[in-house]
JSON list of C-alpha atoms in Angstrom, two decimals:
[
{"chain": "A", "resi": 1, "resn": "UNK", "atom": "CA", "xyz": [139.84, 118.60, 120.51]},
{"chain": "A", "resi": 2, "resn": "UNK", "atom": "CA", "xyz": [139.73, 117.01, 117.08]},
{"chain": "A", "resi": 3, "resn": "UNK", "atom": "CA", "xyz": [139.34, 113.10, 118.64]},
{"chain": "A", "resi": 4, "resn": "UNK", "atom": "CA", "xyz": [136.53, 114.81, 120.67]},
{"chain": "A", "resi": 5, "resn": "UNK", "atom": "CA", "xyz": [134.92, 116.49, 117.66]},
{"chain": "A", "resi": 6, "resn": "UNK", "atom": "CA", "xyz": [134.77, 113.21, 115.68]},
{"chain": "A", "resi": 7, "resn": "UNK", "atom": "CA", "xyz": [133.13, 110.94, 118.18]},
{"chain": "A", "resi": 8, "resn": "UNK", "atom": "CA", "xyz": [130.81, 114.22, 118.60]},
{"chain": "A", "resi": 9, "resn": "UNK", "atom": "CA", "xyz": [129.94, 114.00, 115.09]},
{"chain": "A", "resi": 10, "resn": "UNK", "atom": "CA", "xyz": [129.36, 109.98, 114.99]},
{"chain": "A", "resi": 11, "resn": "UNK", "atom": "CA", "xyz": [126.86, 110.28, 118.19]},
{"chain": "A", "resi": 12, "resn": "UNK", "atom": "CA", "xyz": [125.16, 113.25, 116.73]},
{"chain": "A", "resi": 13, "resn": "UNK", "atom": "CA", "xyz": [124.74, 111.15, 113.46]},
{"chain": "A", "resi": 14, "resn": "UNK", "atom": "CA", "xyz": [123.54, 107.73, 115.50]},
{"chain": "A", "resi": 15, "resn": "UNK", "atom": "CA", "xyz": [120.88, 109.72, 116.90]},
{"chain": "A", "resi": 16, "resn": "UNK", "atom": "CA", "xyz": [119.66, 111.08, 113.76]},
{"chain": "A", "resi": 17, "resn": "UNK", "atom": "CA", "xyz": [119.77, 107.33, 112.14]},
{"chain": "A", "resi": 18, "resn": "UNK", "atom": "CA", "xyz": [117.54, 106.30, 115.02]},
{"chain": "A", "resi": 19, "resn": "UNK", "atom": "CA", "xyz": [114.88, 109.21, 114.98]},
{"chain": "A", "resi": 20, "resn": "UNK", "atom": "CA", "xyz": [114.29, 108.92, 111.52]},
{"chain": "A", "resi": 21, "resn": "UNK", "atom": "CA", "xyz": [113.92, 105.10, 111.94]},
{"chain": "A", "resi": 22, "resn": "UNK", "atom": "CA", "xyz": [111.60, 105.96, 114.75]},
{"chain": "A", "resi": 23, "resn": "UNK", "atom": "CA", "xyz": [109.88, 108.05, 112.62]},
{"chain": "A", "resi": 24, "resn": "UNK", "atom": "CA", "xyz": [109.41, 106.06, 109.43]},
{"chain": "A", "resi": 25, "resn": "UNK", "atom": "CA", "xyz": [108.09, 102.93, 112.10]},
{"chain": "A", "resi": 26, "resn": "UNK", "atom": "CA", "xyz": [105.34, 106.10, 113.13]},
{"chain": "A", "resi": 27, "resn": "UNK", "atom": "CA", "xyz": [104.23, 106.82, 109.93]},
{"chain": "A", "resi": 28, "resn": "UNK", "atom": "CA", "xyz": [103.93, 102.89, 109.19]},
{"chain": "A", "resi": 29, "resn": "UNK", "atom": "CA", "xyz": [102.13, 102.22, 111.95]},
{"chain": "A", "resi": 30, "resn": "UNK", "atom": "CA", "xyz": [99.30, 105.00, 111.14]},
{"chain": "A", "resi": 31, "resn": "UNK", "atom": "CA", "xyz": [98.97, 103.58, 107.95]},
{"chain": "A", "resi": 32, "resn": "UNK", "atom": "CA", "xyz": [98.60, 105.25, 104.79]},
{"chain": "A", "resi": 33, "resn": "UNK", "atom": "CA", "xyz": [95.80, 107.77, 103.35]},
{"chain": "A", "resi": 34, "resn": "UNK", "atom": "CA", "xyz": [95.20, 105.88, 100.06]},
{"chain": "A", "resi": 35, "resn": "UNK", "atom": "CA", "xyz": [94.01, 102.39, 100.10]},
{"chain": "A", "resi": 36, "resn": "UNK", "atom": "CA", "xyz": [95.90, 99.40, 98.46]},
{"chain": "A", "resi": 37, "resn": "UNK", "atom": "CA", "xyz": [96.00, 95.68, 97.40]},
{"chain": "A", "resi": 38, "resn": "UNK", "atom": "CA", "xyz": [95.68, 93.54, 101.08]},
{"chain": "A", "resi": 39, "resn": "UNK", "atom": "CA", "xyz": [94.68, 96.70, 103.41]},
{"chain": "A", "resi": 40, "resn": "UNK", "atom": "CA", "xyz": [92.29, 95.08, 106.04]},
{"chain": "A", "resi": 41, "resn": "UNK", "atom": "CA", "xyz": [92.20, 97.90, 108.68]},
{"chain": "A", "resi": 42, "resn": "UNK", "atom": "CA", "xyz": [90.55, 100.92, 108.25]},
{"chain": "A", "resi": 43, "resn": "UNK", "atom": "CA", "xyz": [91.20, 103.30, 111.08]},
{"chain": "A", "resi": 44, "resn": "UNK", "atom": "CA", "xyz": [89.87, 107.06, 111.65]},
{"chain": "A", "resi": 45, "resn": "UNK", "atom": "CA", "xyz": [92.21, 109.34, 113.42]},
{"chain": "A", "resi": 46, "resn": "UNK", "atom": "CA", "xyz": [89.98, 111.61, 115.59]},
{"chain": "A", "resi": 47, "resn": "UNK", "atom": "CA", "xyz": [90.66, 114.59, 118.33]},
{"chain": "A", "resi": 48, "resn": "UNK", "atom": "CA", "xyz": [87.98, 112.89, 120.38]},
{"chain": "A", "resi": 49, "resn": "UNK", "atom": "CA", "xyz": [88.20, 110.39, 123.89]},
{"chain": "A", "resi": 50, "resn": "UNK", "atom": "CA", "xyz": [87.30, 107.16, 123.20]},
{"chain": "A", "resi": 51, "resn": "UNK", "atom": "CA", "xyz": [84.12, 106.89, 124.72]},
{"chain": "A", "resi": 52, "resn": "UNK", "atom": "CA", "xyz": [82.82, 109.72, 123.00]},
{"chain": "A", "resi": 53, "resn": "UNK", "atom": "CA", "xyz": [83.83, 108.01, 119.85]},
{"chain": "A", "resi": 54, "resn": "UNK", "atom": "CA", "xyz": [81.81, 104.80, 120.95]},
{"chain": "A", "resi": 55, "resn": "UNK", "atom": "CA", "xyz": [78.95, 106.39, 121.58]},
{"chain": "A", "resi": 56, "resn": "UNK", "atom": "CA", "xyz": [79.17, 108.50, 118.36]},
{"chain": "A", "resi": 57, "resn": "UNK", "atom": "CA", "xyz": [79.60, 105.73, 116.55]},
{"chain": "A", "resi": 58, "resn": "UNK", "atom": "CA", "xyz": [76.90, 104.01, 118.28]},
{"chain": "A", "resi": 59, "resn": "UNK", "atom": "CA", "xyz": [74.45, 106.21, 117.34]},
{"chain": "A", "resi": 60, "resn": "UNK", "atom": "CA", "xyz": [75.61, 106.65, 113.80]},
{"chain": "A", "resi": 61, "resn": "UNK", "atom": "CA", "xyz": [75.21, 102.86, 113.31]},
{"chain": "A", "resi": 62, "resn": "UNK", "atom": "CA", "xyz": [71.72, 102.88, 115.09]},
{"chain": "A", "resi": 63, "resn": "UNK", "atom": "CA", "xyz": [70.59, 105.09, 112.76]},
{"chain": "A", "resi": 64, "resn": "UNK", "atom": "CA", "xyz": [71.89, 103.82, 109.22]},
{"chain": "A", "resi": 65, "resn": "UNK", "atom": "CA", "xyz": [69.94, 100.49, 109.93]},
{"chain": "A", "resi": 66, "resn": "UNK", "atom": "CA", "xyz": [73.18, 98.58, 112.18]},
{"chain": "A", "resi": 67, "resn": "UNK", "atom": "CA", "xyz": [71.97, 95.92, 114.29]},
{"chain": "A", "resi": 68, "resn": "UNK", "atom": "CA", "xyz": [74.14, 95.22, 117.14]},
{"chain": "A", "resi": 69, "resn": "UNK", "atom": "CA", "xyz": [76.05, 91.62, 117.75]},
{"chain": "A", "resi": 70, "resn": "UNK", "atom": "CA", "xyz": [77.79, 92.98, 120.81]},
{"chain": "A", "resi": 71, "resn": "UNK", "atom": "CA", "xyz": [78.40, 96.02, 122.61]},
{"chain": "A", "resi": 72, "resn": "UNK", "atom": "CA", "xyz": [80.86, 96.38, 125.57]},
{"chain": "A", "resi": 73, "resn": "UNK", "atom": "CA", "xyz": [81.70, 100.33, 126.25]},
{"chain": "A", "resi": 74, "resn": "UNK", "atom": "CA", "xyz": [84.90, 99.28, 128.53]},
{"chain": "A", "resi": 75, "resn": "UNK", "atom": "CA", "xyz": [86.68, 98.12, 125.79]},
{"chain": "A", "resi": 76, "resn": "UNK", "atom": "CA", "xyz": [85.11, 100.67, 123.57]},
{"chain": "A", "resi": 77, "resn": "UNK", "atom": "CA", "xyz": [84.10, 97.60, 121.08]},
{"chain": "A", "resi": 78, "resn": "UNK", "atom": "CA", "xyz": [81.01, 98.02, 118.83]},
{"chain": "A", "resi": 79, "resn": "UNK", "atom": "CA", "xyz": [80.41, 94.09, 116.81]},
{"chain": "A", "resi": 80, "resn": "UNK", "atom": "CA", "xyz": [77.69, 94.65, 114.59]},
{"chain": "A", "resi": 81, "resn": "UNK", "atom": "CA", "xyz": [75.40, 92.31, 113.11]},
{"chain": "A", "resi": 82, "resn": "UNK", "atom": "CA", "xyz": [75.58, 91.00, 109.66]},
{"chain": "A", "resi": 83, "resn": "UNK", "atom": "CA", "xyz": [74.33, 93.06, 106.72]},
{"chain": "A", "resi": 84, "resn": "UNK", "atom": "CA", "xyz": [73.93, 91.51, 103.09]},
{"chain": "A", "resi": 85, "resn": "UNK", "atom": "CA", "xyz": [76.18, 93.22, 100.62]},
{"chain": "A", "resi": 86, "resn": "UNK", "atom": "CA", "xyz": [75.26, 90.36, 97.73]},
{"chain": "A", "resi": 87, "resn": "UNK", "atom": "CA", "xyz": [72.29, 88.68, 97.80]},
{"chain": "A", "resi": 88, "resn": "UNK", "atom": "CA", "xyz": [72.91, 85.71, 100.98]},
{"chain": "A", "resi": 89, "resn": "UNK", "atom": "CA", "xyz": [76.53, 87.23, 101.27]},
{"chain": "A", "resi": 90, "resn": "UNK", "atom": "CA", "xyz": [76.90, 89.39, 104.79]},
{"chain": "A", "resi": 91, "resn": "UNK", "atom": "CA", "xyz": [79.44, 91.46, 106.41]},
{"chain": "A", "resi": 92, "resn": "UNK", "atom": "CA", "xyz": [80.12, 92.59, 109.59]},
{"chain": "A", "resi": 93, "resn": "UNK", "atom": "CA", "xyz": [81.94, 95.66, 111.41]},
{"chain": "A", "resi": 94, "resn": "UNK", "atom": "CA", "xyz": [84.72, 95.24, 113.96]},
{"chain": "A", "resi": 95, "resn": "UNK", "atom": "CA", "xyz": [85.01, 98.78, 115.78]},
{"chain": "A", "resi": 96, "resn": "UNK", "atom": "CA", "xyz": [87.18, 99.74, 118.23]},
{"chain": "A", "resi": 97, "resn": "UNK", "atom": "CA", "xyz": [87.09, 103.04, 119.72]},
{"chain": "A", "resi": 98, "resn": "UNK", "atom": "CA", "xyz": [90.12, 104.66, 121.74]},
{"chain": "A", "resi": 99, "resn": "UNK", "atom": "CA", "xyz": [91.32, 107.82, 122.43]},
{"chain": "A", "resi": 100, "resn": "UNK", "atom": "CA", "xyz": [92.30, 109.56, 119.16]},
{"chain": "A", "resi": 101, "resn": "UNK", "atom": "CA", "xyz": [91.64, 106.83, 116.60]},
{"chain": "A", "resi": 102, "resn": "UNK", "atom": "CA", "xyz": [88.69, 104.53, 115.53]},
{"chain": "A", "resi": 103, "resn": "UNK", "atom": "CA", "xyz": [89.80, 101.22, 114.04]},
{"chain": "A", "resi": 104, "resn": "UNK", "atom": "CA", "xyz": [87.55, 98.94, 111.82]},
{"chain": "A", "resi": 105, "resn": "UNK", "atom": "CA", "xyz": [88.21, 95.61, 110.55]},
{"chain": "A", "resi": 106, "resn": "UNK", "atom": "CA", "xyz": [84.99, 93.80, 108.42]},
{"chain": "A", "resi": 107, "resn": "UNK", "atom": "CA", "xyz": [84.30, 90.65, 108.37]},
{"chain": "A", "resi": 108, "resn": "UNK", "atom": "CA", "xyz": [82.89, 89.15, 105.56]},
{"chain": "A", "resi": 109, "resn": "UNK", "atom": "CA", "xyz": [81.46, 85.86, 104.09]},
{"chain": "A", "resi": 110, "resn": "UNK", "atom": "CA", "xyz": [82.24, 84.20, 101.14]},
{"chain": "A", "resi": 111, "resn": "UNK", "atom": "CA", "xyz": [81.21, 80.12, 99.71]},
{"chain": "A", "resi": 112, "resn": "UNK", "atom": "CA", "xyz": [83.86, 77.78, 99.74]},
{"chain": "A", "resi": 113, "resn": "UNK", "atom": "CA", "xyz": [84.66, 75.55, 96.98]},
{"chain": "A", "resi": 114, "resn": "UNK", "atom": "CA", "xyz": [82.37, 72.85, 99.12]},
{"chain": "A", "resi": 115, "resn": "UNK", "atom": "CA", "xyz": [79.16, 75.51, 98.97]},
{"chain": "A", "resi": 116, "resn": "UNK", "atom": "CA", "xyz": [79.82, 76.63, 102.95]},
{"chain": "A", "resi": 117, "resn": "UNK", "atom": "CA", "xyz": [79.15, 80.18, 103.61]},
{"chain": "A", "resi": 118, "resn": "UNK", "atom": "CA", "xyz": [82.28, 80.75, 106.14]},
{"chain": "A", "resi": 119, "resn": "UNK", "atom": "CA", "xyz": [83.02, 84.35, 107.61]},
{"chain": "A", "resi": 120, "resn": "UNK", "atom": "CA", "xyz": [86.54, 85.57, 106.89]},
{"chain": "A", "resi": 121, "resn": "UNK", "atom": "CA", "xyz": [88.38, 89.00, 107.70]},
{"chain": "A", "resi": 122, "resn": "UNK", "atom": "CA", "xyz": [87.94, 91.54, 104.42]},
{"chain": "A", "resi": 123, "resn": "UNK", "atom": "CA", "xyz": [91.27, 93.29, 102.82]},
{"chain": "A", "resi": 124, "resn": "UNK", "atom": "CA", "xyz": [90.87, 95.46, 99.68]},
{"chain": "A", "resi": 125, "resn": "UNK", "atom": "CA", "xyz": [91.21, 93.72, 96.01]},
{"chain": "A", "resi": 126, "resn": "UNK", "atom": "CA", "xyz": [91.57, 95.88, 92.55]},
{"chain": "A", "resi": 127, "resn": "UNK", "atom": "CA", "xyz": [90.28, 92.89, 90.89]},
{"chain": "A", "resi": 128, "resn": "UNK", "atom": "CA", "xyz": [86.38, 93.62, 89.29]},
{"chain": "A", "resi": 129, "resn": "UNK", "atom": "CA", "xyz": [84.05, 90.95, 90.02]},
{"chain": "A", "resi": 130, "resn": "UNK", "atom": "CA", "xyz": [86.05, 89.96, 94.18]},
{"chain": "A", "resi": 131, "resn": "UNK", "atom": "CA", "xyz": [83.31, 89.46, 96.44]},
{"chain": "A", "resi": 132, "resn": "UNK", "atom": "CA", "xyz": [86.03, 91.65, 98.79]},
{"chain": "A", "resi": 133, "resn": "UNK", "atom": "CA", "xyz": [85.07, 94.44, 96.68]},
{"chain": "A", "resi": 134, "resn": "UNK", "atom": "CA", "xyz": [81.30, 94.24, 96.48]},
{"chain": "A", "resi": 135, "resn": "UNK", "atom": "CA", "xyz": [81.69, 94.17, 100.83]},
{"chain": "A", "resi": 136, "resn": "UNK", "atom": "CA", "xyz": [83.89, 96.96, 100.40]},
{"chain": "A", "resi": 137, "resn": "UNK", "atom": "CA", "xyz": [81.41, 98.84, 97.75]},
{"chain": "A", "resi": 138, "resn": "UNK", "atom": "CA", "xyz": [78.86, 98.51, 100.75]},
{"chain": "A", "resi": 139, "resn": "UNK", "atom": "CA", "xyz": [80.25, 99.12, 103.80]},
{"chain": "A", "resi": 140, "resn": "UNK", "atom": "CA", "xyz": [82.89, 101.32, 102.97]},
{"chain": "A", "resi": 141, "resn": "UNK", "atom": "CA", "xyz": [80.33, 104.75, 102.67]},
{"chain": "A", "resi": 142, "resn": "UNK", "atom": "CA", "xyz": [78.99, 104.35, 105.25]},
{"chain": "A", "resi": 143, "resn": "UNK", "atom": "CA", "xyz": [82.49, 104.54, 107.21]},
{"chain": "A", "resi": 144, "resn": "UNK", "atom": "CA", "xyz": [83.34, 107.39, 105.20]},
{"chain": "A", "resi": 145, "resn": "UNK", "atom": "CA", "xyz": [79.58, 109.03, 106.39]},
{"chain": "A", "resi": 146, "resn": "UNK", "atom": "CA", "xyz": [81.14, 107.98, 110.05]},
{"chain": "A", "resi": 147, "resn": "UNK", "atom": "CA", "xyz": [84.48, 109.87, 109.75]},
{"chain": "A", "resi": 148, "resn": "UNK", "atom": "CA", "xyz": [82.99, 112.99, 108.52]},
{"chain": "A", "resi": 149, "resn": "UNK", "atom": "CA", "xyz": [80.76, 113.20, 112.21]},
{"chain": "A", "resi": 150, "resn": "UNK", "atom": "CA", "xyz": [83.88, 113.79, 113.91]},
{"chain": "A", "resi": 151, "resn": "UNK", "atom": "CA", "xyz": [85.63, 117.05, 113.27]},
{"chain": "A", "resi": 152, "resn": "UNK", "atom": "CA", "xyz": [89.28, 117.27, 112.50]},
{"chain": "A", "resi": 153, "resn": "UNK", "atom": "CA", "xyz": [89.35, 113.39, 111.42]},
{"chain": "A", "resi": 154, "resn": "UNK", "atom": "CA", "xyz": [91.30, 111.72, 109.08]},
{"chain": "A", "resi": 155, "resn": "UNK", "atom": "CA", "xyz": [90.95, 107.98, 107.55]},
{"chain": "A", "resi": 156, "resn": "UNK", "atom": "CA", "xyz": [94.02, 105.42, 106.92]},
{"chain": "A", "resi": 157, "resn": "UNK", "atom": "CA", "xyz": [94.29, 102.20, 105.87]},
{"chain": "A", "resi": 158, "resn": "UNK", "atom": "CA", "xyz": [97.25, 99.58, 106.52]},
{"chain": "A", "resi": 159, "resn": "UNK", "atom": "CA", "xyz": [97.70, 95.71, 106.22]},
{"chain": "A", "resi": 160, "resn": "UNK", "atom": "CA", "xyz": [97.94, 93.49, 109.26]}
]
């Protein structure tokens, strides 16, 4: 009875210890709905397939001005080309479209203390005046014009 009871009590409270861990790892992988310091992914949550997505996106990207670096439906990957977001500066999307969720990653490039132009991957800065901003200021509208072409969407951002 009472022995019985306990070791009852200490499974049912294991399992609830584990769900909720579960859970929180869920909600940490989706990422979060307001942006902070060092997000780099941007993804949209969508009740579409993934090729849908692609080609929604495809065509949404066609025709605000995108140029395409590579295209490969079977992986549901959309590269596009570089666009200037500060005078030579350029970025470039990263899009990968699955069932239920769009994820983005830019790429953008910035001059190295030895005057190269090198590409490197984008994450959000607060700080006025970070060429990751000025990218962001340009690129990240037009994402927002994206999401709202697919109904029942929602946009996250995380750090990886």
């Amino acid at each position: 009875g009472y022995l019985q009871l306990l070791k009852f009590r200490w499974i049912k409270t294991i399992i609830a210890g584990l769900l909720s861990i579960v859970a929180c790892s869920a909600i940490a992988q989706s990422g979060n709905e307001i942006i902070t310091k060092g997000d780099n992914i941007i993804i949209i949550k969508t009740s579409t397939t993934g090729d849908s997505a692609f080609i929604a996106c495809s065509k949404y990207l066609v025709g605000k001005g995108y140029v395409f670096q590579s295209r490969d439906q079977s992986l549901g990957q959309i590269i596009t080309d570089q666009k200037s977001y500060a005078g030579a500066f350029n970025y470039k999307l990263n899009i990968v479209c699955s069932d239920n969720h769009i994820r983005i990653r830019a790429l953008v490039q910035l001059m190295t203390l030895g005057q190269q132009l090198v590409w490197t991957d984008w994450y959000y800065a607060k700080a006025k005046g970070n060429m990751m901003n000025d990218a962001y200021s340009r690129f990240h509208p037009d994402i927002l014009e994206m999401k709202s072409n697919f109904t029942d969407s929602g946009i996250f951002y995380k750090k990886e």
